[in-house]
Amino acid sequence: MATASAPATSLLSLLYRSYPNVVPSDSTEPDLPSLSPKIFPEAAYTDAEQDEINQWLSQSSDLAQALKKSETEGISKLLDIVNAHLATRTTVLGAKPSVVDIALYALLGPVVEKWSPEERTGESGYHHIVRHVDLVQNAPLFSLQIPEEEKIKIDVNDVRAAPKFAAPAEGENGGKKKKEKKGTGAGGEKEMVVGRGKNADKEQANKSVVDVAKDKVQEVVDSVTGAITGTPPRREKKEKKPKQQKAPATPAAPLSPALIDLRVGHILRAINHPNADSLYVSTIACGDAPGSDNTTQDEATGLTVRTVCSGLNGLVPLEEMQGRKVVTVCNLKPVTMRGIKSAAMVLAASPKDDDSHAGPVELVNPPEGAEAGDRVFFEGWGDGEPEKVLNPKKKIWETFQPGFTTTDSLEVAFDSGAVPQLNKEGEGSTASSTPIVGKLVTKSGGVCTVKSLKGATVR
């Protein structure tokens, strides 16, 4: 992997160019551990956070020495540590800015600049380091004074491979789960089909070819015999097959929010999207059968999971996205978001007038005891089956989402009065027998809730 050493003076020049009131131009050796509260006075740092700043400044110094000496093994090891740390954090401290972010930028910016696209976001790339460099040089949070021509050129849409999640070390969560052999029986041996060997298909194919050849030879013999005897060649009358009647068209499913596949999901882990500061990338178990469309097998747990991109970064703390139950929409058409395919959506509540998506935002909580894959539906609208994939042209989600709301009791509900299509003559006649407001529940009757937002929109 291409490397480049970063001169120690680059950090110093960046600091006094960006924060002249804190680091004057005649500074030679500023006290880095003490700079964070001065540069970012609005952020309050705990003793634990200050200790973490000191540790990462030391780590940064070790990386600088390794780069200077071109110690390939040491560089790779330290880059792995930084990349893994940033996978679950927006900044080094999580969300707060600190001088460590600037120190890492000054050190790693020249390194990232020399990396190829494959080294940046390939199968073994450092996705999260690249994302952090782009954040620090552009985010108003840091307000670094860097001319555009000096910034590291990063194409946020050029993602060669989705970032891999690190599997837990041996011993964590009861140790690694043993992978079962695919296509094996109870004794671990491959299942055999009686009467079929490995060449059965080939023999069947060859047999068909022979039969065809025999038919052709017989046709030639009949033609020659007919020419000699003056009798026409025999031809077997083919029986006309009765015309198959077309199956009657399947009647369209009644217009209902039950067409939307709502399920309990279990977020195994969530990380920052490597190329979008507003997105999280979550690994979510939604109860899918192994091999289902748009799913993969999680290496760490063996579970069948979906990868989901959510625009919640900066609205919901990343730590609240870890190891928790949520409500997911599982039959929207998958979309690729900044290079990563997203196969579901996480439901969250926000104020109805929040057109700018500024928050607050609260995740929808399934009832206690709900399991991943449990179906979730609105009371009075539980009949019928969800469509396998919602046709974007029919706008089923867009039709019903305006009715997704929260009550004064902080329960998630569907207000059919907010969906004009349900109140039309004939088409909405079924609505008269259903409640105007139906709670979002599981089969056991437990209700989905939010933390504090009343009369909010849910999407």
PDB file of C-alpha atoms in Angstrom, residues 70-218:
ATOM      1  CA  SER A  70       8.374   3.274   6.276  1.00  0.00           C
ATOM      2  CA  GLU A  71       7.662   0.379   8.640  1.00  0.00           C
ATOM      3  CA  THR A  72       5.093  -1.404   6.490  1.00  0.00           C
ATOM      4  CA  GLU A  73       3.901  -3.887   9.107  1.00  0.00           C
ATOM      5  CA  GLY A  74       3.588  -1.254  11.845  1.00  0.00           C
ATOM      6  CA  ILE A  75       1.793   1.163   9.509  1.00  0.00           C
ATOM      7  CA  SER A  76      -0.728  -1.484   8.462  1.00  0.00           C
ATOM      8  CA  LYS A  77      -1.437  -2.472  12.054  1.00  0.00           C
ATOM      9  CA  LEU A  78      -1.979   1.117  13.217  1.00  0.00           C
ATOM     10  CA  LEU A  79      -4.150   1.962  10.193  1.00  0.00           C
ATOM     11  CA  ASP A  80      -6.321  -1.057  10.993  1.00  0.00           C
ATOM     12  CA  ILE A  81      -6.782   0.215  14.550  1.00  0.00           C
ATOM     13  CA  VAL A  82      -7.757   3.723  13.413  1.00  0.00           C
ATOM     14  CA  ASN A  83     -10.116   2.430  10.707  1.00  0.00           C
ATOM     15  CA  ALA A  84     -11.878   0.008  13.069  1.00  0.00           C
ATOM     16  CA  HIS A  85     -12.277   2.748  15.690  1.00  0.00           C
ATOM     17  CA  LEU A  86     -13.831   5.178  13.203  1.00  0.00           C
ATOM     18  CA  ALA A  87     -16.244   2.509  11.919  1.00  0.00           C
ATOM     19  CA  THR A  88     -18.585   3.192  14.846  1.00  0.00           C
ATOM     20  CA  ARG A  89     -17.818   6.875  15.412  1.00  0.00           C
ATOM     21  CA  THR A  90     -18.271  10.087  13.458  1.00  0.00           C
ATOM     22  CA  THR A  91     -15.258  11.670  15.179  1.00  0.00           C
ATOM     23  CA  VAL A  92     -12.534  10.057  17.265  1.00  0.00           C
ATOM     24  CA  LEU A  93     -14.515  10.798  20.457  1.00  0.00           C
ATOM     25  CA  GLY A  94     -17.805   9.697  18.894  1.00  0.00           C
ATOM     26  CA  ALA A  95     -19.590  12.930  17.999  1.00  0.00           C
ATOM     27  CA  LYS A  96     -17.503  15.691  19.636  1.00  0.00           C
ATOM     28  CA  PRO A  97     -14.697  17.309  17.675  1.00  0.00           C
ATOM     29  CA  SER A  98     -11.210  17.386  19.191  1.00  0.00           C
ATOM     30  CA  VAL A  99      -7.648  18.203  18.286  1.00  0.00           C
ATOM     31  CA  VAL A 100      -7.072  14.477  17.615  1.00  0.00           C
ATOM     32  CA  ASP A 101      -9.302  14.651  14.524  1.00  0.00           C
ATOM     33  CA  ILE A 102      -7.175  17.479  13.164  1.00  0.00           C
ATOM     34  CA  ALA A 103      -3.933  15.687  14.048  1.00  0.00           C
ATOM     35  CA  LEU A 104      -5.062  12.533  12.243  1.00  0.00           C
ATOM     36  CA  TYR A 105      -6.162  14.582   9.239  1.00  0.00           C
ATOM     37  CA  ALA A 106      -2.782  16.335   8.998  1.00  0.00           C
ATOM     38  CA  LEU A 107      -1.025  12.972   9.302  1.00  0.00           C
ATOM     39  CA  LEU A 108      -3.229  10.790   7.089  1.00  0.00           C
ATOM     40  CA  GLY A 109      -4.381  13.295   4.470  1.00  0.00           C
ATOM     41  CA  PRO A 110      -1.158  12.950   2.428  1.00  0.00           C
ATOM     42  CA  VAL A 111      -1.363   9.163   2.836  1.00  0.00           C
ATOM     43  CA  VAL A 112      -4.942   8.932   1.585  1.00  0.00           C
ATOM     44  CA  GLU A 113      -4.090  11.238  -1.324  1.00  0.00           C
ATOM     45  CA  LYS A 114      -1.597   8.664  -2.652  1.00  0.00           C
ATOM     46  CA  TRP A 115      -3.912   5.669  -2.257  1.00  0.00           C
ATOM     47  CA  SER A 116      -5.533   4.162  -5.310  1.00  0.00           C
ATOM     48  CA  PRO A 117      -9.373   3.845  -5.413  1.00  0.00           C
ATOM     49  CA  GLU A 118      -8.977   0.160  -4.528  1.00  0.00           C
ATOM     50  CA  GLU A 119      -6.786   0.998  -1.518  1.00  0.00           C
ATOM     51  CA  ARG A 120      -9.355   3.553  -0.388  1.00  0.00           C
ATOM     52  CA  THR A 121     -12.624   1.642  -0.713  1.00  0.00           C
ATOM     53  CA  GLY A 122     -11.751  -1.765  -2.113  1.00  0.00           C
ATOM     54  CA  GLU A 123     -12.220  -5.162  -0.502  1.00  0.00           C
ATOM     55  CA  SER A 124      -9.418  -4.462   2.008  1.00  0.00           C
ATOM     56  CA  GLY A 125      -9.636  -0.665   1.866  1.00  0.00           C
ATOM     57  CA  TYR A 126      -9.731   1.833   4.723  1.00  0.00           C
ATOM     58  CA  HIS A 127     -13.245   3.156   4.079  1.00  0.00           C
ATOM     59  CA  HIS A 128     -13.653   4.892   7.431  1.00  0.00           C
ATOM     60  CA  ILE A 129     -10.291   6.681   7.390  1.00  0.00           C
ATOM     61  CA  VAL A 130     -11.183   8.072   3.945  1.00  0.00           C
ATOM     62  CA  ARG A 131     -14.611   9.167   5.204  1.00  0.00           C
ATOM     63  CA  HIS A 132     -13.016  10.847   8.274  1.00  0.00           C
ATOM     64  CA  VAL A 133     -10.477  12.748   6.155  1.00  0.00           C
ATOM     65  CA  ASP A 134     -13.272  14.062   3.933  1.00  0.00           C
ATOM     66  CA  LEU A 135     -15.340  15.051   6.996  1.00  0.00           C
ATOM     67  CA  VAL A 136     -12.550  16.957   8.758  1.00  0.00           C
ATOM     68  CA  GLN A 137     -11.459  18.939   5.716  1.00  0.00           C
ATOM     69  CA  ASN A 138     -15.014  19.981   4.749  1.00  0.00           C
ATOM     70  CA  ALA A 139     -17.236  20.051   7.840  1.00  0.00           C
ATOM     71  CA  PRO A 140     -18.138  23.473   9.347  1.00  0.00           C
ATOM     72  CA  LEU A 141     -17.750  21.706  12.697  1.00  0.00           C
ATOM     73  CA  PHE A 142     -13.955  21.999  12.314  1.00  0.00           C
ATOM     74  CA  SER A 143     -13.803  25.191  10.206  1.00  0.00           C
ATOM     75  CA  LEU A 144     -10.341  24.361   8.887  1.00  0.00           C
ATOM     76  CA  GLN A 145      -8.900  26.992   6.587  1.00  0.00           C
ATOM     77  CA  ILE A 146      -7.809  24.836   3.678  1.00  0.00           C
ATOM     78  CA  PRO A 147      -7.831  26.171   0.095  1.00  0.00           C
ATOM     79  CA  GLU A 148      -9.873  23.985  -2.247  1.00  0.00           C
ATOM     80  CA  GLU A 149      -6.823  23.116  -4.314  1.00  0.00           C
ATOM     81  CA  GLU A 150      -5.072  21.743  -1.205  1.00  0.00           C
ATOM     82  CA  LYS A 151      -7.942  19.485  -0.097  1.00  0.00           C
ATOM     83  CA  ILE A 152      -7.696  15.740  -0.642  1.00  0.00           C
ATOM     84  CA  LYS A 153      -9.735  14.818  -3.730  1.00  0.00           C
ATOM     85  CA  ILE A 154     -12.269  12.182  -2.640  1.00  0.00           C
ATOM     86  CA  ASP A 155     -15.025  10.833  -4.886  1.00  0.00           C
ATOM     87  CA  VAL A 156     -17.754   9.879  -2.409  1.00  0.00           C
ATOM     88  CA  ASN A 157     -19.576   7.838  -5.061  1.00  0.00           C
ATOM     89  CA  ASP A 158     -16.565   5.659  -5.871  1.00  0.00           C
ATOM     90  CA  VAL A 159     -17.032   2.698  -3.520  1.00  0.00           C
ATOM     91  CA  ARG A 160     -15.316  -0.419  -4.851  1.00  0.00           C
ATOM     92  CA  ALA A 161     -16.634  -2.763  -2.120  1.00  0.00           C
ATOM     93  CA  ALA A 162     -18.890  -2.380   0.919  1.00  0.00           C
ATOM     94  CA  PRO A 163     -16.911  -2.191   4.176  1.00  0.00           C
ATOM     95  CA  LYS A 164     -16.668  -5.467   6.074  1.00  0.00           C
ATOM     96  CA  PHE A 165     -17.738  -5.674   9.691  1.00  0.00           C
ATOM     97  CA  ALA A 166     -15.165  -7.013  12.109  1.00  0.00           C
ATOM     98  CA  ALA A 167     -16.195 -10.343  13.659  1.00  0.00           C
ATOM     99  CA  PRO A 168     -15.976 -10.585  17.476  1.00  0.00           C
ATOM    100  CA  ALA A 169     -12.813 -12.097  18.883  1.00  0.00           C
ATOM    101  CA  GLU A 170     -12.749 -15.667  20.195  1.00  0.00           C
ATOM    102  CA  GLY A 171     -14.573 -15.882  23.497  1.00  0.00           C
ATOM    103  CA  GLU A 172     -16.884 -12.939  22.896  1.00  0.00           C
ATOM    104  CA  ASN A 173     -20.608 -13.697  23.023  1.00  0.00           C
ATOM    105  CA  GLY A 174     -19.846 -17.295  23.943  1.00  0.00           C
ATOM    106  CA  GLY A 175     -17.232 -17.774  21.230  1.00  0.00           C
ATOM    107  CA  LYS A 176     -17.547 -17.929  17.485  1.00  0.00           C
ATOM    108  CA  LYS A 177     -20.447 -19.898  16.112  1.00  0.00           C
ATOM    109  CA  LYS A 178     -19.456 -22.949  14.113  1.00  0.00           C
ATOM    110  CA  LYS A 179     -20.562 -22.766  10.526  1.00  0.00           C
ATOM    111  CA  GLU A 180     -22.810 -25.600   9.413  1.00  0.00           C
ATOM    112  CA  LYS A 181     -21.907 -27.445   6.254  1.00  0.00           C
ATOM    113  CA  LYS A 182     -24.139 -26.507   3.398  1.00  0.00           C
ATOM    114  CA  GLY A 183     -26.185 -29.299   1.846  1.00  0.00           C
ATOM    115  CA  THR A 184     -25.459 -31.855   4.566  1.00  0.00           C
ATOM    116  CA  GLY A 185     -27.665 -34.158   6.559  1.00  0.00           C
ATOM    117  CA  ALA A 186     -27.727 -34.726  10.294  1.00  0.00           C
ATOM    118  CA  GLY A 187     -24.492 -36.706  10.174  1.00  0.00           C
ATOM    119  CA  GLY A 188     -22.682 -34.065   8.154  1.00  0.00           C
ATOM    120  CA  GLU A 189     -22.644 -36.186   4.988  1.00  0.00           C
ATOM    121  CA  LYS A 190     -23.897 -34.903   1.671  1.00  0.00           C
ATOM    122  CA  GLU A 191     -27.452 -35.917   0.836  1.00  0.00           C
ATOM    123  CA  MET A 192     -27.728 -38.344  -2.089  1.00  0.00           C
ATOM    124  CA  VAL A 193     -30.735 -38.792  -4.364  1.00  0.00           C
ATOM    125  CA  VAL A 194     -31.525 -42.510  -4.815  1.00  0.00           C
ATOM    126  CA  GLY A 195     -31.237 -43.667  -8.446  1.00  0.00           C
ATOM    127  CA  ARG A 196     -29.147 -40.718  -9.614  1.00  0.00           C
ATOM    128  CA  GLY A 197     -25.408 -40.737  -9.920  1.00  0.00           C
ATOM    129  CA  LYS A 198     -23.195 -37.821 -10.748  1.00  0.00           C
ATOM    130  CA  ASN A 199     -23.541 -38.571 -14.486  1.00  0.00           C
ATOM    131  CA  ALA A 200     -27.335 -38.973 -14.423  1.00  0.00           C
ATOM    132  CA  ASP A 201     -28.059 -35.595 -16.005  1.00  0.00           C
ATOM    133  CA  LYS A 202     -25.432 -36.160 -18.676  1.00  0.00           C
ATOM    134  CA  GLU A 203     -26.809 -39.613 -19.527  1.00  0.00           C
ATOM    135  CA  GLN A 204     -30.327 -38.222 -19.768  1.00  0.00           C
ATOM    136  CA  ALA A 205     -29.113 -35.527 -22.152  1.00  0.00           C
ATOM    137  CA  ASN A 206     -27.262 -38.091 -24.318  1.00  0.00           C
ATOM    138  CA  LYS A 207     -30.314 -40.352 -24.406  1.00  0.00           C
ATOM    139  CA  SER A 208     -32.422 -37.510 -25.731  1.00  0.00           C
ATOM    140  CA  VAL A 209     -29.926 -36.874 -28.517  1.00  0.00           C
ATOM    141  CA  VAL A 210     -29.972 -40.576 -29.558  1.00  0.00           C
ATOM    142  CA  ASP A 211     -33.765 -40.638 -29.671  1.00  0.00           C
ATOM    143  CA  VAL A 212     -33.829 -37.575 -31.871  1.00  0.00           C
ATOM    144  CA  ALA A 213     -31.287 -39.146 -34.238  1.00  0.00           C
ATOM    145  CA  LYS A 214     -33.338 -42.362 -34.515  1.00  0.00           C
ATOM    146  CA  ASP A 215     -36.411 -40.356 -35.442  1.00  0.00           C
ATOM    147  CA  LYS A 216     -34.523 -38.536 -38.161  1.00  0.00           C
ATOM    148  CA  VAL A 217     -33.170 -41.840 -39.636  1.00  0.00           C
ATOM    149  CA  GLN A 218     -36.675 -43.339 -39.665  1.00  0.00           C
TER     150      GLN A 218
END
